[in-house]
CSV table of C-alpha atoms in Angstrom, one decimal:
chain,number,residue,atom,x,y,z
A,23,MET,CA,37.6,-26.8,-2.5
A,24,LEU,CA,35.3,-24.8,-0.3
A,25,ILE,CA,35.3,-21.2,-1.5
A,26,SER,CA,33.8,-17.8,-0.5
A,27,VAL,CA,34.6,-15.3,-3.3
A,28,SER,CA,36.6,-12.2,-1.8
A,29,ALA,CA,35.4,-8.6,-1.9
A,30,THR,CA,38.1,-8.0,-4.4
A,31,THR,CA,37.3,-10.8,-6.7
A,32,PHE,CA,35.5,-9.3,-9.9
A,33,SER,CA,34.0,-11.3,-12.8
A,34,GLU,CA,36.8,-13.5,-13.8
A,35,THR,CA,35.8,-17.1,-13.3
A,36,HIS,CA,38.4,-19.0,-15.5
A,37,HIS,CA,40.4,-20.1,-12.7
A,38,PHE,CA,37.5,-21.9,-11.0
A,39,GLU,CA,36.7,-23.5,-14.2
A,40,GLN,CA,40.2,-24.9,-14.5
A,41,VAL,CA,40.3,-26.2,-11.1
A,42,ARG,CA,36.9,-27.8,-11.7
A,43,GLN,CA,38.1,-29.5,-15.2
A,44,GLN,CA,40.9,-31.0,-13.4
A,45,GLY,CA,38.5,-33.1,-11.1
A,46,THR,CA,38.7,-31.0,-8.1
A,47,PRO,CA,35.3,-30.4,-6.3
A,48,LEU,CA,34.2,-26.8,-5.9
A,49,VAL,CA,31.5,-25.9,-3.4
A,50,PHE,CA,30.8,-21.9,-2.8
A,51,PHE,CA,29.3,-20.4,0.0
A,52,ASP,CA,28.0,-17.0,0.7
A,53,ARG,CA,29.6,-15.3,-1.8
A,54,MET,CA,29.7,-17.0,-5.5
A,55,PRO,CA,30.8,-16.2,-9.0
A,56,GLU,CA,28.6,-16.4,-12.0
A,57,LEU,CA,29.7,-19.8,-13.0
A,58,PRO,CA,27.4,-22.4,-14.7
A,59,GLN,CA,26.7,-25.8,-12.8
A,60,SER,CA,28.3,-24.5,-9.6
A,61,MET,CA,27.2,-25.8,-6.2
A,62,ALA,CA,26.7,-23.3,-3.5
A,63,VAL,CA,25.0,-22.7,-0.3
A,64,ILE,CA,23.8,-18.9,-0.1
A,65,LEU,CA,21.4,-16.8,2.0
A,66,ASP,CA,18.5,-15.2,0.6
A,67,ASP,CA,20.1,-11.8,0.8
A,68,PHE,CA,17.3,-10.1,-1.0
A,69,GLN,CA,14.7,-11.1,1.6
A,70,GLY,CA,16.9,-10.3,4.6
A,71,ALA,CA,17.2,-6.8,3.1
A,72,TYR,CA,13.8,-6.4,2.4
A,73,GLN,CA,12.8,-7.4,6.0
A,74,ALA,CA,15.3,-5.0,7.4
A,75,VAL,CA,14.2,-2.1,5.5
A,76,ARG,CA,10.5,-3.0,6.0
A,77,HIS,CA,11.3,-2.9,9.7
A,78,LEU,CA,12.8,0.5,9.4
A,79,ILE,CA,9.5,1.6,7.6
A,80,GLU,CA,7.3,0.3,10.6
A,81,GLN,CA,9.3,2.4,12.9
A,82,GLY,CA,8.2,5.4,10.8
A,83,CYS,CA,11.3,5.9,8.7
A,84,THR,CA,10.6,7.5,5.4
A,85,ARG,CA,14.1,8.6,4.3
A,86,ILE,CA,16.3,5.3,4.3
A,87,ALA,CA,19.6,5.6,3.0
A,88,HIS,CA,21.9,2.5,1.9
A,89,LEU,CA,25.4,1.8,2.5
A,90,ALA,CA,26.0,-0.6,-0.4
A,91,GLY,CA,28.7,-3.0,-1.0
A,92,PRO,CA,30.4,-3.6,-4.3
A,93,GLN,CA,27.8,-4.7,-6.9
A,94,HIS,CA,29.9,-7.5,-8.6
A,95,LEU,CA,29.2,-9.6,-5.5
A,96,ASN,CA,25.8,-11.6,-5.3
A,97,THR,CA,25.6,-10.5,-1.7
A,98,SER,CA,26.0,-6.7,-2.3
A,99,ARG,CA,23.9,-6.8,-5.3
A,100,ASN,CA,20.8,-8.8,-3.7
A,101,ARG,CA,20.9,-6.7,-0.6
A,102,PHE,CA,20.5,-3.5,-2.7
A,103,LEU,CA,17.8,-5.1,-4.8
A,104,GLY,CA,16.1,-5.9,-1.6
A,105,TYR,CA,16.5,-2.3,-0.1
A,106,LYS,CA,15.0,-1.1,-3.4
A,107,ALA,CA,12.1,-3.3,-3.7
A,108,ALA,CA,10.9,-2.8,0.0
A,109,LEU,CA,11.0,1.1,-0.6
A,110,GLU,CA,8.9,0.5,-3.7
A,111,ALA,CA,6.6,-2.0,-2.2
A,112,HIS,CA,5.8,0.5,0.8
A,113,GLY,CA,5.1,3.5,-1.4
A,114,LEU,CA,8.8,5.4,-0.8
A,115,PRO,CA,10.4,6.4,-3.9
A,116,PHE,CA,13.8,5.1,-4.6
A,117,ASP,CA,16.5,8.1,-5.0
A,118,GLU,CA,20.2,7.3,-6.0
A,119,GLN,CA,21.3,10.0,-3.8
A,120,TRP,CA,20.4,7.9,-0.7
A,121,VAL,CA,22.8,5.2,-1.9
A,122,TYR,CA,26.4,5.3,-1.2
A,123,ALA,CA,28.9,2.8,-2.6
A,124,LEU,CA,31.3,1.8,-0.2
A,125,PRO,CA,34.8,1.8,-1.7
A,126,ALA,CA,35.9,-1.0,0.6
A,127,LEU,CA,33.9,-3.1,3.5
A,128,THR,CA,36.0,-1.2,6.1
A,129,HIS,CA,35.5,0.8,9.2
A,130,ASP,CA,36.8,3.9,7.6
A,131,ALA,CA,34.7,3.3,4.3
A,132,GLY,CA,31.6,3.5,6.8
A,133,ARG,CA,32.8,6.9,8.2
A,134,LEU,CA,33.2,8.3,4.6
A,135,GLY,CA,29.6,6.9,3.6
A,136,MET,CA,28.0,8.5,6.7
A,137,GLN,CA,29.6,11.9,6.1
A,138,HIS,CA,28.4,11.7,2.6
A,139,LEU,CA,24.8,10.8,3.6
A,140,LEU,CA,24.6,13.4,6.2
A,141,ALA,CA,25.1,16.0,3.7
A,142,GLN,CA,22.2,15.1,1.7
A,143,ILE,CA,18.9,17.3,1.6
A,144,PRO,CA,16.2,16.5,3.0
A,145,PRO,CA,18.2,14.9,5.9
A,146,LEU,CA,18.0,11.2,6.3
A,147,ASP,CA,16.1,9.4,9.2
A,148,ALA,CA,17.5,5.9,8.8
A,149,VAL,CA,20.3,3.9,7.3
A,150,PHE,CA,20.5,0.4,6.0
A,151,ALA,CA,24.1,-1.2,5.7
A,152,ALA,CA,25.1,-4.1,3.6
A,153,TYR,CA,27.8,-5.0,6.0
A,154,ALA,CA,28.3,-4.6,9.8
A,155,ILE,CA,31.8,-3.2,10.0
A,156,PRO,CA,31.2,-0.2,8.0
A,157,THR,CA,28.1,0.3,10.1
A,158,VAL,CA,30.4,0.8,13.1
A,159,GLY,CA,32.3,3.6,11.4
A,160,ALA,CA,29.0,5.1,10.4
A,161,LEU,CA,27.8,5.2,13.9
A,162,GLU,CA,31.0,6.9,15.1
A,163,VAL,CA,30.3,9.7,12.7
A,164,LEU,CA,26.7,10.0,14.1
A,165,ARG,CA,28.0,10.3,17.7
A,166,GLU,CA,30.5,13.0,16.7
A,167,LYS,CA,27.7,14.8,14.9
A,168,SER,CA,25.4,14.4,18.1
A,169,LYS,CA,22.9,12.5,16.1
A,170,ARG,CA,21.1,10.1,18.5
A,171,VAL,CA,20.5,6.5,17.5
A,172,PRO,CA,17.6,5.5,16.9
A,173,GLN,CA,15.8,8.8,17.8
A,174,ASP,CA,17.2,10.8,15.2
A,175,ILE,CA,18.7,8.3,12.8
A,176,ALA,CA,17.8,4.5,12.9
A,177,LEU,CA,20.3,1.8,12.0
A,178,ALA,CA,20.2,-1.7,10.8
A,179,CYS,CA,22.7,-3.7,8.8
A,180,PHE,CA,23.8,-7.2,7.6
A,181,SER,CA,25.6,-9.6,9.6
A,182,ASN,CA,25.2,-10.7,13.1
A,183,GLU,CA,28.9,-10.3,14.2
A,184,PRO,CA,29.6,-10.6,17.9
A,185,PHE,CA,30.5,-7.0,18.1
A,186,THR,CA,27.1,-5.8,17.1
A,187,THR,CA,25.9,-6.7,20.7
A,188,MET,CA,29.1,-5.1,22.3
A,189,ILE,CA,28.5,-1.4,21.2
A,190,GLN,CA,25.9,1.0,22.2
A,191,PRO,CA,23.2,1.1,21.1
A,192,GLN,CA,23.3,-2.8,20.0
A,193,LEU,CA,22.7,-3.2,16.3
A,194,THR,CA,19.7,-4.6,14.5
A,195,VAL,CA,21.0,-7.1,12.2
A,196,VAL,CA,20.1,-9.7,9.4
A,197,ASP,CA,21.6,-13.0,10.8
A,198,GLN,CA,23.5,-14.7,8.0
A,199,ARG,CA,23.1,-18.1,9.5
A,200,ALA,CA,27.0,-18.4,9.1
A,201,GLU,CA,27.3,-21.6,11.2
A,202,GLN,CA,24.3,-23.3,9.6
A,203,MET,CA,25.8,-22.2,6.2
A,204,GLY,CA,29.3,-23.5,7.1
A,205,GLU,CA,27.8,-27.0,8.1
A,206,THR,CA,25.5,-27.1,5.0
A,207,ALA,CA,28.5,-26.5,2.7
A,208,VAL,CA,30.5,-29.3,4.3
A,209,ARG,CA,27.8,-31.8,3.9
A,210,LEU,CA,27.3,-30.6,0.3
A,211,PHE,CA,31.1,-31.2,-0.2
A,212,LEU,CA,30.9,-34.6,1.2
A,213,GLN,CA,28.1,-35.6,-0.8
A,214,LEU,CA,30.1,-34.4,-4.0
A,215,LEU,CA,33.1,-36.5,-3.0
A,216,LYS,CA,30.8,-39.5,-2.6
A,217,ARG,CA,28.9,-39.1,-5.7
A,218,GLY,CA,31.4,-37.9,-8.1
A,219,PRO,CA,32.0,-34.9,-10.2
A,220,SER,CA,28.8,-35.7,-12.2
A,221,TYR,CA,26.6,-34.9,-9.3
A,222,VAL,CA,25.3,-31.5,-9.4
A,223,PRO,CA,22.7,-30.6,-6.6
A,224,PRO,CA,20.6,-27.3,-7.0
A,225,HIS,CA,21.8,-24.2,-4.9
A,226,LEU,CA,20.9,-24.3,-1.4
A,227,VAL,CA,19.4,-21.1,-0.3
A,228,LEU,CA,18.9,-20.4,3.6
A,229,LYS,CA,16.3,-18.2,5.2
A,230,PRO,CA,17.6,-15.0,6.9
A,231,GLU,CA,16.6,-13.9,10.3
A,232,LEU,CA,16.0,-10.3,11.3
A,233,ILE,CA,17.1,-9.6,14.9
A,234,ILE,CA,15.8,-6.6,16.2
A,235,ARG,CA,17.8,-4.5,18.7
A,236,GLU,CA,18.1,-0.8,20.1
A,237,SER,CA,19.5,0.7,17.0
A,238,SER,CA,16.3,0.7,15.2
A,239,LEU,CA,13.6,0.9,17.7
A,240,HIS,CA,11.1,3.7,18.6
A,241,ARG,CA,11.5,6.1,15.7
A,242,SER,CA,8.1,7.7,16.7
A,243,GLN,CA,4.6,7.2,18.0
A,244,GLU,CA,3.8,6.7,14.4
A,245,ALA,CA,5.6,3.5,14.2
A,246,ARG,CA,3.3,0.8,13.0
A,247,PRO,CA,3.1,-2.7,11.7
A,248,LEU,CA,2.6,-3.1,8.1
A,249,LYS,CA,0.4,-5.3,6.2
A,250,SER,CA,2.5,-6.4,3.2
């Protein structure tokens, strides 16, 4: 079985363990549970988030909010930690009021999140979102409030979905390398079938790529490359 844990799956893993004990090979990809000796192909979500937030700081942003996914998911948790680490590494304080926990990974949830963040004082100047679909909802709210992107508020998010280049402005994204992840998971799965259930390879962690587009560029003339 090739498995990516759903957003609504919480900490229960006994059903996975029961399947594995029956001799069925399991290979997780992208999202994975806390299951000992599990095989998985994942992205370095921490580093991807760090790179995205670092880029926003380079553009002159200093009040960077986060639309966070469910923290029981490894992807969401590591993206939040990368966001927080980037702020702290570049001398910006972490403030919980700038983090909105998305109730779902949907367009409407992104709208709610942005409405909440716009009410914060002092006003935000950038948003890093853990997922792409809520970012579209957030962008809609910014347009309704006559906020210019990126001049007033810059945006960056995870995943390089096709629609991220079809909207205006095009979204700066962290590429999840979905195709490479799928191919690698299948290769791992075939190795497992060939070598048997006793074969337990290490987790394979793919490197993210930050794709910079219009939604995050040119915050101000103070934009600068960072040394670390």
